[in-house]
mmCIF file of C-alpha atoms in Angstrom:
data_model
loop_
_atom_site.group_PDB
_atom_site.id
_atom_site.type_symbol
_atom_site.label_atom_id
_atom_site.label_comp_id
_atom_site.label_asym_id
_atom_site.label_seq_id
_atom_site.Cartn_x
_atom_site.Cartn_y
_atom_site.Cartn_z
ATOM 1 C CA UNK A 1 -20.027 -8.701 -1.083
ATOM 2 C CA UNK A 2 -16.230 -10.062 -1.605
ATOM 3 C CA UNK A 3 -16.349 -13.513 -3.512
ATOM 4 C CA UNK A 4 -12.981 -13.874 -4.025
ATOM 5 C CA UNK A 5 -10.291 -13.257 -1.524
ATOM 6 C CA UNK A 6 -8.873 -9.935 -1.254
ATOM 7 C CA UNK A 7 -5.381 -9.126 -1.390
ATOM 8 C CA UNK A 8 -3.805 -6.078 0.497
ATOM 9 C CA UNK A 9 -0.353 -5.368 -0.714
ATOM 10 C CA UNK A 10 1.299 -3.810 2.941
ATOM 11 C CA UNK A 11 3.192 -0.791 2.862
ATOM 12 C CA UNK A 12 5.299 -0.377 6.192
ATOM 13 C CA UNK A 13 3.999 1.939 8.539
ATOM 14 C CA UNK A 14 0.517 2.866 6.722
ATOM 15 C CA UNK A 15 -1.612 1.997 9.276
ATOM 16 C CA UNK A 16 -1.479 -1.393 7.501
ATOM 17 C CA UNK A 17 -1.255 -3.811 10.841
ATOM 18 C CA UNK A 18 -4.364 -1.854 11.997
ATOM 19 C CA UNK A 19 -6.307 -2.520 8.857
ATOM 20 C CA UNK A 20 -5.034 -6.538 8.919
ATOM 21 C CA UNK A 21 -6.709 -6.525 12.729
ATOM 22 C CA UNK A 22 -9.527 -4.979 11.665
ATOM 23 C CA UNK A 23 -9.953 -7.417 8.715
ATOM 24 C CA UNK A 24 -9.157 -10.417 10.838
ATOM 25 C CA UNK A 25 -11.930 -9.161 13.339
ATOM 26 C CA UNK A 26 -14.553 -9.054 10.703
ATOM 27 C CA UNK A 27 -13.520 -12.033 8.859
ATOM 28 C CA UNK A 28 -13.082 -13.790 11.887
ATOM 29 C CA UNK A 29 -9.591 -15.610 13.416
ATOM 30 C CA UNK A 30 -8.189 -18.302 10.394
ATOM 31 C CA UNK A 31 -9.734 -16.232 8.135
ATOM 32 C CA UNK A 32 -6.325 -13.743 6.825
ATOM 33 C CA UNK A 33 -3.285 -15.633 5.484
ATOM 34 C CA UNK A 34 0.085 -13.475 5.665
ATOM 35 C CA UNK A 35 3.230 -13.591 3.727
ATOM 36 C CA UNK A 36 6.259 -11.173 5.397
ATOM 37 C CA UNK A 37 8.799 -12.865 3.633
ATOM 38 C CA UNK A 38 10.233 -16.855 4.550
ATOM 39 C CA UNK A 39 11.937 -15.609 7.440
ATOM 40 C CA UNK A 40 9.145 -14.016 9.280
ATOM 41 C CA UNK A 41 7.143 -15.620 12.106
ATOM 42 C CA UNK A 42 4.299 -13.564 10.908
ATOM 43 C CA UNK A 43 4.305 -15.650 7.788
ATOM 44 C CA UNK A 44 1.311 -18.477 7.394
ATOM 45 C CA UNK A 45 2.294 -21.896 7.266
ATOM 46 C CA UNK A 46 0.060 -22.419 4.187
ATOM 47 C CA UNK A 47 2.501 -19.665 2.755
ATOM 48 C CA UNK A 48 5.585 -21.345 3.504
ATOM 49 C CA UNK A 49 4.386 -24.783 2.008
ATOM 50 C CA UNK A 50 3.451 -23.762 -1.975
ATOM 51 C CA UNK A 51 5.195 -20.290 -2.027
ATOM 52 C CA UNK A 52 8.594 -21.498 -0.681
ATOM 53 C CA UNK A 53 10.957 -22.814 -2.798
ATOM 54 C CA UNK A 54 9.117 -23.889 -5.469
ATOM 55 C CA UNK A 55 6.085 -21.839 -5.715
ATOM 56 C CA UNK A 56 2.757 -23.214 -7.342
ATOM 57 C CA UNK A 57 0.460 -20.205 -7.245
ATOM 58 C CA UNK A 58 -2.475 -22.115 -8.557
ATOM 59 C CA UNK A 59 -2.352 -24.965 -6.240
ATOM 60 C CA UNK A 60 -1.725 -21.993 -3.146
ATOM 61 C CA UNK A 61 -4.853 -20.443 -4.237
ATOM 62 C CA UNK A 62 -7.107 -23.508 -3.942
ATOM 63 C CA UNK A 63 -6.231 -24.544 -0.746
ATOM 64 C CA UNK A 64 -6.399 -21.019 0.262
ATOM 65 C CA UNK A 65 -10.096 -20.861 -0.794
ATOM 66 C CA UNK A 66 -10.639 -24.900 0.672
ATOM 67 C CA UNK A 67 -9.578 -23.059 3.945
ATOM 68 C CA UNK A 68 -11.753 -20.370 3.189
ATOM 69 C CA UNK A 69 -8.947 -17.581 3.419
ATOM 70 C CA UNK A 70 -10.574 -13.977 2.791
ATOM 71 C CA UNK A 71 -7.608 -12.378 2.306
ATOM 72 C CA UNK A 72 -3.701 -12.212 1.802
ATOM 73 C CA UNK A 73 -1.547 -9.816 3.664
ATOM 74 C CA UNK A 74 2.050 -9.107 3.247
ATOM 75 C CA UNK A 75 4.330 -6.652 2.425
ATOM 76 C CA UNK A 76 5.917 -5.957 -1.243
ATOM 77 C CA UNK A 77 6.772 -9.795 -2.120
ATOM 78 C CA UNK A 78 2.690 -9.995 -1.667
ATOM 79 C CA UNK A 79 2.533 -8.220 -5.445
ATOM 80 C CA UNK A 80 3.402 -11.627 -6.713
ATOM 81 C CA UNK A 81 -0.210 -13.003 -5.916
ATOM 82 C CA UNK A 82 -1.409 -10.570 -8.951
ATOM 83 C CA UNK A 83 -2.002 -13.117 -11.196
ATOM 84 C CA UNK A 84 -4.652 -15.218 -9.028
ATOM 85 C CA UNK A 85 -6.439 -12.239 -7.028
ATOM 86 C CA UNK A 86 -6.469 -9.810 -10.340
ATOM 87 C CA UNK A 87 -6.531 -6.193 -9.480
ATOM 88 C CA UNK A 88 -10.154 -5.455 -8.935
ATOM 89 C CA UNK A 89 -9.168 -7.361 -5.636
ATOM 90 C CA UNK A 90 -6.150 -5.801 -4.724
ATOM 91 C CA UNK A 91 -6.064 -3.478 -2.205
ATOM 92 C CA UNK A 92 -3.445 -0.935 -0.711
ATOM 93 C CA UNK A 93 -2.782 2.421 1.965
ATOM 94 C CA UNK A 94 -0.489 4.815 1.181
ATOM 95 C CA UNK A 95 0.906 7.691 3.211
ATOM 96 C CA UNK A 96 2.473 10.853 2.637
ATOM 97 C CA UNK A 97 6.356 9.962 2.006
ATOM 98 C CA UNK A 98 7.711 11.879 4.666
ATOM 99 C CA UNK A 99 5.548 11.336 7.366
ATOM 100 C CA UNK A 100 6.114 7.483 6.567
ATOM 101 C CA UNK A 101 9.543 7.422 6.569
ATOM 102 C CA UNK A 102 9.688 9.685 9.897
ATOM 103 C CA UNK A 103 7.272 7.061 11.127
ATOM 104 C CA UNK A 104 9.735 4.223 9.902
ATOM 105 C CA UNK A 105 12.850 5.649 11.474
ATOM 106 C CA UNK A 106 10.663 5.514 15.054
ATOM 107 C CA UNK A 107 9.892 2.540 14.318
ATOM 108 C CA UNK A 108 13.524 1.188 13.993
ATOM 109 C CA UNK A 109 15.056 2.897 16.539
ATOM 110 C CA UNK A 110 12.029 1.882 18.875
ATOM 111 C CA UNK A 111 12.340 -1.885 17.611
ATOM 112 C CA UNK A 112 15.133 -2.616 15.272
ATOM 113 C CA UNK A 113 18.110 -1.038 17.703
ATOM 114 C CA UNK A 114 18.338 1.546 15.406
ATOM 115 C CA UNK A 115 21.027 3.984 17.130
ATOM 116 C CA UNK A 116 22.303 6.481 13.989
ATOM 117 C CA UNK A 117 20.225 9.498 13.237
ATOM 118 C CA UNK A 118 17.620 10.228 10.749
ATOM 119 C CA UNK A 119 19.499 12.371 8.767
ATOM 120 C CA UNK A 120 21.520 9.123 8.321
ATOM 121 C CA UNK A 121 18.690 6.683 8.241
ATOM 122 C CA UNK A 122 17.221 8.902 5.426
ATOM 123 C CA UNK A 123 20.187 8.702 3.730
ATOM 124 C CA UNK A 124 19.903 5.007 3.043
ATOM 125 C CA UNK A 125 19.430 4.035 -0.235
ATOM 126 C CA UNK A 126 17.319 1.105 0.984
ATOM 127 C CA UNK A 127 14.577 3.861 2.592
ATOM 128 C CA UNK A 128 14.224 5.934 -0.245
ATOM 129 C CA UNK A 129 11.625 6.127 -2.215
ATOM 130 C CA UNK A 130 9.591 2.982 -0.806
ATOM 131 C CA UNK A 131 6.789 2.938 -1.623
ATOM 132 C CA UNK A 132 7.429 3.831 -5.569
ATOM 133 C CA UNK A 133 9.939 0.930 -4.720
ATOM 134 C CA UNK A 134 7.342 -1.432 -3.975
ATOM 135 C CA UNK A 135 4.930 -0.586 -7.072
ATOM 136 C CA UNK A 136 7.413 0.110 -9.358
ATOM 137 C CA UNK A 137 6.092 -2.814 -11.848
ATOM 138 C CA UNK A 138 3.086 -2.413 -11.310
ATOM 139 C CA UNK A 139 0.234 -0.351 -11.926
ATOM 140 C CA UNK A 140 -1.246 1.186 -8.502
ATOM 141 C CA UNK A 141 -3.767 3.204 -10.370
ATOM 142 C CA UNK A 142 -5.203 0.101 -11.095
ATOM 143 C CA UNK A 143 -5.799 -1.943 -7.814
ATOM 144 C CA UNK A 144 -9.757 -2.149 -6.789
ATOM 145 C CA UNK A 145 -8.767 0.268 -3.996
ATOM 146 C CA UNK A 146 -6.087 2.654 -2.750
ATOM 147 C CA UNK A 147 -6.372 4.452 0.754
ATOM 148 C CA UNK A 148 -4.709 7.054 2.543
ATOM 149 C CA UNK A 149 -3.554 6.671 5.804
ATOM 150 C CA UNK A 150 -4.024 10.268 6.608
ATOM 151 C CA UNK A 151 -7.524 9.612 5.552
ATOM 152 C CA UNK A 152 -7.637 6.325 6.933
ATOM 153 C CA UNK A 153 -11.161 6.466 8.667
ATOM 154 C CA UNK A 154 -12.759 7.489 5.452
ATOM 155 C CA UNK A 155 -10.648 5.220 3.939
ATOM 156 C CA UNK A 156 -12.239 2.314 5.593
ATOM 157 C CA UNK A 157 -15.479 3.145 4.719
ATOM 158 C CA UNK A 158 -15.449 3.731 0.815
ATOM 159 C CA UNK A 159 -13.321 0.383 1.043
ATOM 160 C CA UNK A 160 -16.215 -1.353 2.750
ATOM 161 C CA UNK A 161 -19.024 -0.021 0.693
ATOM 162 C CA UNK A 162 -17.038 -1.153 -2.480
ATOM 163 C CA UNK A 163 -16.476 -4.805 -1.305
ATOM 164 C CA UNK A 164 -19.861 -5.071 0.961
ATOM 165 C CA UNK A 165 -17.754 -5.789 4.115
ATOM 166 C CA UNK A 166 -17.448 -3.931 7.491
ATOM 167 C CA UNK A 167 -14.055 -4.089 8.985
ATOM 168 C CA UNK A 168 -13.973 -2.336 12.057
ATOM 169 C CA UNK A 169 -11.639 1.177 12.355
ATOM 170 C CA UNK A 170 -8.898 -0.514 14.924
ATOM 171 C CA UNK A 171 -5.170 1.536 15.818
ATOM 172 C CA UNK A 172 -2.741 -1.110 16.190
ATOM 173 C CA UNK A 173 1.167 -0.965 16.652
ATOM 174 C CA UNK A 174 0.835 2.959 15.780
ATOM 175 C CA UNK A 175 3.917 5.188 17.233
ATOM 176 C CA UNK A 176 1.287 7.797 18.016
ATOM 177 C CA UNK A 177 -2.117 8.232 18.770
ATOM 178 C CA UNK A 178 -3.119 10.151 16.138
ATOM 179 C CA UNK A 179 -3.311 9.410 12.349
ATOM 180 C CA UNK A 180 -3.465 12.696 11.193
ATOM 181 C CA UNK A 181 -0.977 14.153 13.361
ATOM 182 C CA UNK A 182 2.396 15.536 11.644
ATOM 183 C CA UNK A 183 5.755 14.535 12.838
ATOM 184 C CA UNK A 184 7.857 17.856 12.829
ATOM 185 C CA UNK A 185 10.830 18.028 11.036
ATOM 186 C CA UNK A 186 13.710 20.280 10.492
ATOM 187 C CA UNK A 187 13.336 22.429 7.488
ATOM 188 C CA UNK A 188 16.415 21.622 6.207
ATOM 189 C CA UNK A 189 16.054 17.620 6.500
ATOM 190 C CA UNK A 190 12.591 18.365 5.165
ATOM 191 C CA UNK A 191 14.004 19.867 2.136
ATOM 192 C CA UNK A 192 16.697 17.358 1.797
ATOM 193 C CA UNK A 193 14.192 14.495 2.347
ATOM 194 C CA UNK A 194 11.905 16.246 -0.399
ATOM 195 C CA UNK A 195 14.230 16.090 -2.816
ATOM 196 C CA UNK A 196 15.871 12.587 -2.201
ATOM 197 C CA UNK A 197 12.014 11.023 -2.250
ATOM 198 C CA UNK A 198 10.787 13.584 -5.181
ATOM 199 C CA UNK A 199 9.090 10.818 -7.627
ATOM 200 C CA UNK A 200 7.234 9.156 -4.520
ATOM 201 C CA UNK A 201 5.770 12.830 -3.736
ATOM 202 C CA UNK A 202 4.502 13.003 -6.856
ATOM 203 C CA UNK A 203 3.132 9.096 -6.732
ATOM 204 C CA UNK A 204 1.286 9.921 -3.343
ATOM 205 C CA UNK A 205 0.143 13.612 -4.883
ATOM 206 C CA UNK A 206 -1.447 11.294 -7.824
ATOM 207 C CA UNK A 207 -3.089 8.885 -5.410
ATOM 208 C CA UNK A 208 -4.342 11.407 -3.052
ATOM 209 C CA UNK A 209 -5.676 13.108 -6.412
ATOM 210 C CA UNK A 210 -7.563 9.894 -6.947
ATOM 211 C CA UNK A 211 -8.956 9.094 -3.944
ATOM 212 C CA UNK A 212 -10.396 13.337 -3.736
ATOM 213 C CA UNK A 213 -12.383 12.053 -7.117
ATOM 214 C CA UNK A 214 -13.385 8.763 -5.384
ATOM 215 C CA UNK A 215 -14.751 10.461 -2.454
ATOM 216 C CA UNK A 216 -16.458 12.893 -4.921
ATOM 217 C CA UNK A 217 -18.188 10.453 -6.841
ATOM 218 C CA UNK A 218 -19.387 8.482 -4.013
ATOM 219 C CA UNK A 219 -20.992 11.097 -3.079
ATOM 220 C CA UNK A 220 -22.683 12.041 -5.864
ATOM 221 C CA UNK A 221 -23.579 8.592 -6.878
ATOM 222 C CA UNK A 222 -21.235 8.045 -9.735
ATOM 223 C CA UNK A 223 -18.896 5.366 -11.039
ATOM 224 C CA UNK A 224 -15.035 5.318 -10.304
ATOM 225 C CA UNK A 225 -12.783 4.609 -12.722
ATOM 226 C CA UNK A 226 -9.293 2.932 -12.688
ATOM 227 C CA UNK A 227 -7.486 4.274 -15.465
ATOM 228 C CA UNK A 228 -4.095 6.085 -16.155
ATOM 229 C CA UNK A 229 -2.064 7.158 -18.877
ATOM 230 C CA UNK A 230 0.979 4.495 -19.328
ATOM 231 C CA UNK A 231 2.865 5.655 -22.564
ATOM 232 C CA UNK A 232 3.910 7.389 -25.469
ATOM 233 C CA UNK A 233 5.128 4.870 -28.903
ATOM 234 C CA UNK A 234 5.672 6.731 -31.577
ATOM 235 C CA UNK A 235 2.153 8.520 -33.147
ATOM 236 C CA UNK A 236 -0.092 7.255 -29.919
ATOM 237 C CA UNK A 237 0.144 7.921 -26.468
ATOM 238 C CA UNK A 238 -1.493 4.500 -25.051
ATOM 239 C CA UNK A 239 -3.633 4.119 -21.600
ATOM 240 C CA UNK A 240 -6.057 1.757 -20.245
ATOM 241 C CA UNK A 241 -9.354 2.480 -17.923
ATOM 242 C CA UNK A 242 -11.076 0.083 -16.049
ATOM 243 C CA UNK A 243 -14.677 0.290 -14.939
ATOM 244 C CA UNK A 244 -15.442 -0.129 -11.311
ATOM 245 C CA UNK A 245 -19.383 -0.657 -11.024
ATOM 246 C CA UNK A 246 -19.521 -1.914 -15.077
ATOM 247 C CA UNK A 247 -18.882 -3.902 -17.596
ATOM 248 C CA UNK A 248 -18.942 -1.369 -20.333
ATOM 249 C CA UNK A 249 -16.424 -0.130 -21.953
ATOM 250 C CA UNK A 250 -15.241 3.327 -20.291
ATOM 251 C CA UNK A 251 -15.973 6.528 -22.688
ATOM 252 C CA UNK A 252 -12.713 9.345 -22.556
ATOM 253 C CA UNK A 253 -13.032 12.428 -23.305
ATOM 254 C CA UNK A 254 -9.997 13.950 -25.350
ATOM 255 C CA UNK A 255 -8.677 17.899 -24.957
ATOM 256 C CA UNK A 256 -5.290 19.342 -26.093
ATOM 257 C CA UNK A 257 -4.593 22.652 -25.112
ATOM 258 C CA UNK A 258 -7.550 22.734 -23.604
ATOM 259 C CA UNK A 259 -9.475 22.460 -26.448
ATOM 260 C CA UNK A 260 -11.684 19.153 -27.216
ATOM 261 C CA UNK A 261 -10.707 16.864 -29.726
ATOM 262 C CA UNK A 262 -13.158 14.009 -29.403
ATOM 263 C CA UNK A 263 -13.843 10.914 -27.484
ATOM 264 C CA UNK A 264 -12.320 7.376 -27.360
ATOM 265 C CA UNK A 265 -13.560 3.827 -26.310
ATOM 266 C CA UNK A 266 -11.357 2.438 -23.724
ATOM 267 C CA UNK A 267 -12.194 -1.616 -25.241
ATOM 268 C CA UNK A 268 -8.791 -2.917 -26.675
ATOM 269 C CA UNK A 269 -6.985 -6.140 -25.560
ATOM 270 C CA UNK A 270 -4.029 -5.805 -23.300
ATOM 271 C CA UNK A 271 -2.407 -9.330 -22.480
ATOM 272 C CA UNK A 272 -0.474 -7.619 -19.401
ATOM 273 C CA UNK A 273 -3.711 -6.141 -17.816
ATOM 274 C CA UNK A 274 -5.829 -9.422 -18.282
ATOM 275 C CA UNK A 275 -2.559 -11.684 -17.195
ATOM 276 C CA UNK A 276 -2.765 -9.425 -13.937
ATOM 277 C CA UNK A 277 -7.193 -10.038 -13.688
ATOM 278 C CA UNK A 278 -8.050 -6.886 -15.446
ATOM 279 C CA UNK A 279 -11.583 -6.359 -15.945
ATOM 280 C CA UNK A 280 -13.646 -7.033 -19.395
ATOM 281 C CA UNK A 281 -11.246 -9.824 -20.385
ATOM 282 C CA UNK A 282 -8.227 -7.055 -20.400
ATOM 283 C CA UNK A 283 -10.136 -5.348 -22.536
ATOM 284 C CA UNK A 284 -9.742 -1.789 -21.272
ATOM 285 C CA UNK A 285 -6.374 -0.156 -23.071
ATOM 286 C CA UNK A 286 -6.801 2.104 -25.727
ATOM 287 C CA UNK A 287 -4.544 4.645 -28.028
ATOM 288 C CA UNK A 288 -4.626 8.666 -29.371
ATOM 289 C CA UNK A 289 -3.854 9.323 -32.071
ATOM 290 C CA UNK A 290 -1.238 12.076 -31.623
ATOM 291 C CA UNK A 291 -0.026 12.281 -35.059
ATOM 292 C CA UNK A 292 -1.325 16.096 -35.436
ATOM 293 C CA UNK A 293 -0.255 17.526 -33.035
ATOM 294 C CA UNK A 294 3.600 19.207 -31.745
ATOM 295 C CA UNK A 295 5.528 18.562 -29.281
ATOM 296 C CA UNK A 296 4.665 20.023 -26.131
ATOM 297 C CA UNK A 297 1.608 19.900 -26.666
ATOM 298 C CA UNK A 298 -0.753 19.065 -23.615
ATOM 299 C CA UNK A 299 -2.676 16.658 -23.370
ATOM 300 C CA UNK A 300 -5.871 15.858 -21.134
ATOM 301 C CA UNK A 301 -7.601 12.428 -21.457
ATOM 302 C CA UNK A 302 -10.732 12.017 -18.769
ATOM 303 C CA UNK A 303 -13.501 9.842 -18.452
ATOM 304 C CA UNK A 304 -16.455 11.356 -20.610
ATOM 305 C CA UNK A 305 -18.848 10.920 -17.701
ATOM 306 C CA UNK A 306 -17.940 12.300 -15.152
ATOM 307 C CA UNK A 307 -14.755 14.334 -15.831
ATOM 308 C CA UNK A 308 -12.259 12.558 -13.983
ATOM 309 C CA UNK A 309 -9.284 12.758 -15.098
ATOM 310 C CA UNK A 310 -6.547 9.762 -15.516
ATOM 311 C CA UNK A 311 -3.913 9.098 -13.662
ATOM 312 C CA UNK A 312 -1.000 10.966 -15.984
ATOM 313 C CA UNK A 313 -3.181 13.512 -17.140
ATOM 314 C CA UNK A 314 -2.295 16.179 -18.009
ATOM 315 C CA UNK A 315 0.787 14.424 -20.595
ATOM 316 C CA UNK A 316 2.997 16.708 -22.446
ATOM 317 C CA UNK A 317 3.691 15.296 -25.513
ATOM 318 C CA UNK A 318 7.371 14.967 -26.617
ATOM 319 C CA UNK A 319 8.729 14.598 -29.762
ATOM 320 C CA UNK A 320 10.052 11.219 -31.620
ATOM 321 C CA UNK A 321 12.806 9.404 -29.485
#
């Protein structure tokens, strides 16, 4: 059962507006506040009162909760609201890159008066890599839930058995019937596209990773864990893992070069994570010791449990900067 409002961060042309129908169906109408920037019509008045020109994010969230908002909706300036809704709250969808921006060009050229051609749409700076664009500070791997639009219908349930809710499965403002469906593209703009949008292929090959292991573990009755690897400083490559059914601290399981090396607890203080509502207090980072072993060496970090891995794992570890 959702206490606390949720917050879904937007991605253009995810199947998002469906899911914000769907929400606004279960919740009820009043019930979703949306922020699409000061310029948008979309945008809630409630927005445009404390998060205008000077913000007061504390003040915003208590009259959003007087009004009994259930959840914020917006597009990337929504992963401002961290702070108040804390991740376990936060919710996305993500789609594969080139599929979304195919779906994004439509969508222009339906609604914008888009006239050029997708080869020169693509081309855009603005329209490349997106949606590593809009998460760039911040750690997806961490959110309470991330969902595929590909996937979407599955999506919707794993997202309502977390949270207790039932939002219906609605298709709004879609340029096609089906979600699933593949726009075809030229194999030469599909290799050009490939390239230009590389590091958001391999975010969305990471997430979709993730969300095979959530589906997995549902199944099977296990816990999910939020957890990646975020660094390398010096002797330690550092990572956090958060515990999504628990307030224990999350056992990982250590390997390099495939062989095991031991386990670590995942139970020391990160000021970022708890700033941002980590779980346990923002207790969940913790370090390996990497002191041992050479560079390019490969290491695997997954939680003890159940064997899934982090997001990051497999690192290779390089040598000092």
């Amino acid at each position: 059962m959702v206490v606390n409002p949720l917050l879904f961060i937007h991605v253009p042309k995810t199947a998002g507006t469906s899911f914000r129908f769907g929400a606004s169906t279960y919740f009820g109408d009043g019930s979703i506040c949306l922020d699409y920037g000061p310029g948008s019509k979309h945008t809630s008045d409630i927005v445009k009162a404390w998060m205008g020109d000077n913000p007061d994010l504390w003040v915003f969230f208590q009259k959003m909760k007087y009004k009994n908002v259930k959840m914020l909706a917006g597009h990337s300036n929504s992963v401002r609201y961290l702070p108040i809704f804390g991740l376990e709250n936060t919710v996305t969808i993500l789609r594969d890159p080139i599929q979304r921006l195919v779906s994004e060009y439509k969508h222009y050229s339906r609604h914008n008066g888009y006239k050029d051609s997708f080869k020169s749409f693509y081309r855009k700076s603005s329209f490349t890599n997106r949606q590593l664009k809009i998460f760039r500070r911040f750690s997806w791997p961490l959110f309470g839930f991330v969902g595929l639009t590909e996937r979407y219908d599955e999506s919707l349930q794993l997202l309502n058995n977390k949270y207790g809710i039932e939002i219906p499965y609605l298709t709004m403002n879609l340029g096609r019937e089906d979600l699933k469906g593949k726009y075809d593209i030229p194999q030469d703009q599909l290799d050009e596209t490939c390239i230009r949008n590389a590091r958001e292929i391999d975010l969305y090959d990471k997430a979709v990773s993730q969300f095979e292991w959530r589906v997995s573990l549902f199944k099977n009755g296990m816990k999910f864990v939020a957890g990646l690897l975020s660094g390398q400083a010096k002797e330690h490559i550092l990572g956090c893992a958060i515990p999504e059914q628990s307030d224990d601290a999350v056992v990982l399981r250590v390997k390099v070069d495939g062989a095991y090396k031991g386990e670590v607890l995942a139970n020391e203080y990160r000021a970022d994570l708890r700033a941002n509502g980590a779980g346990r207090g923002g207790f969940v980072g913790f370090s390996i010791d990497i002191s041992g072993f050479a560079k390019g060496a490969i290491l695997e970090c997954e939680v003890a449990e159940t064997g899934q891995p982090l997001v990051n794992s497999p690192w290779v570890i390089r040598g000092e900067d």
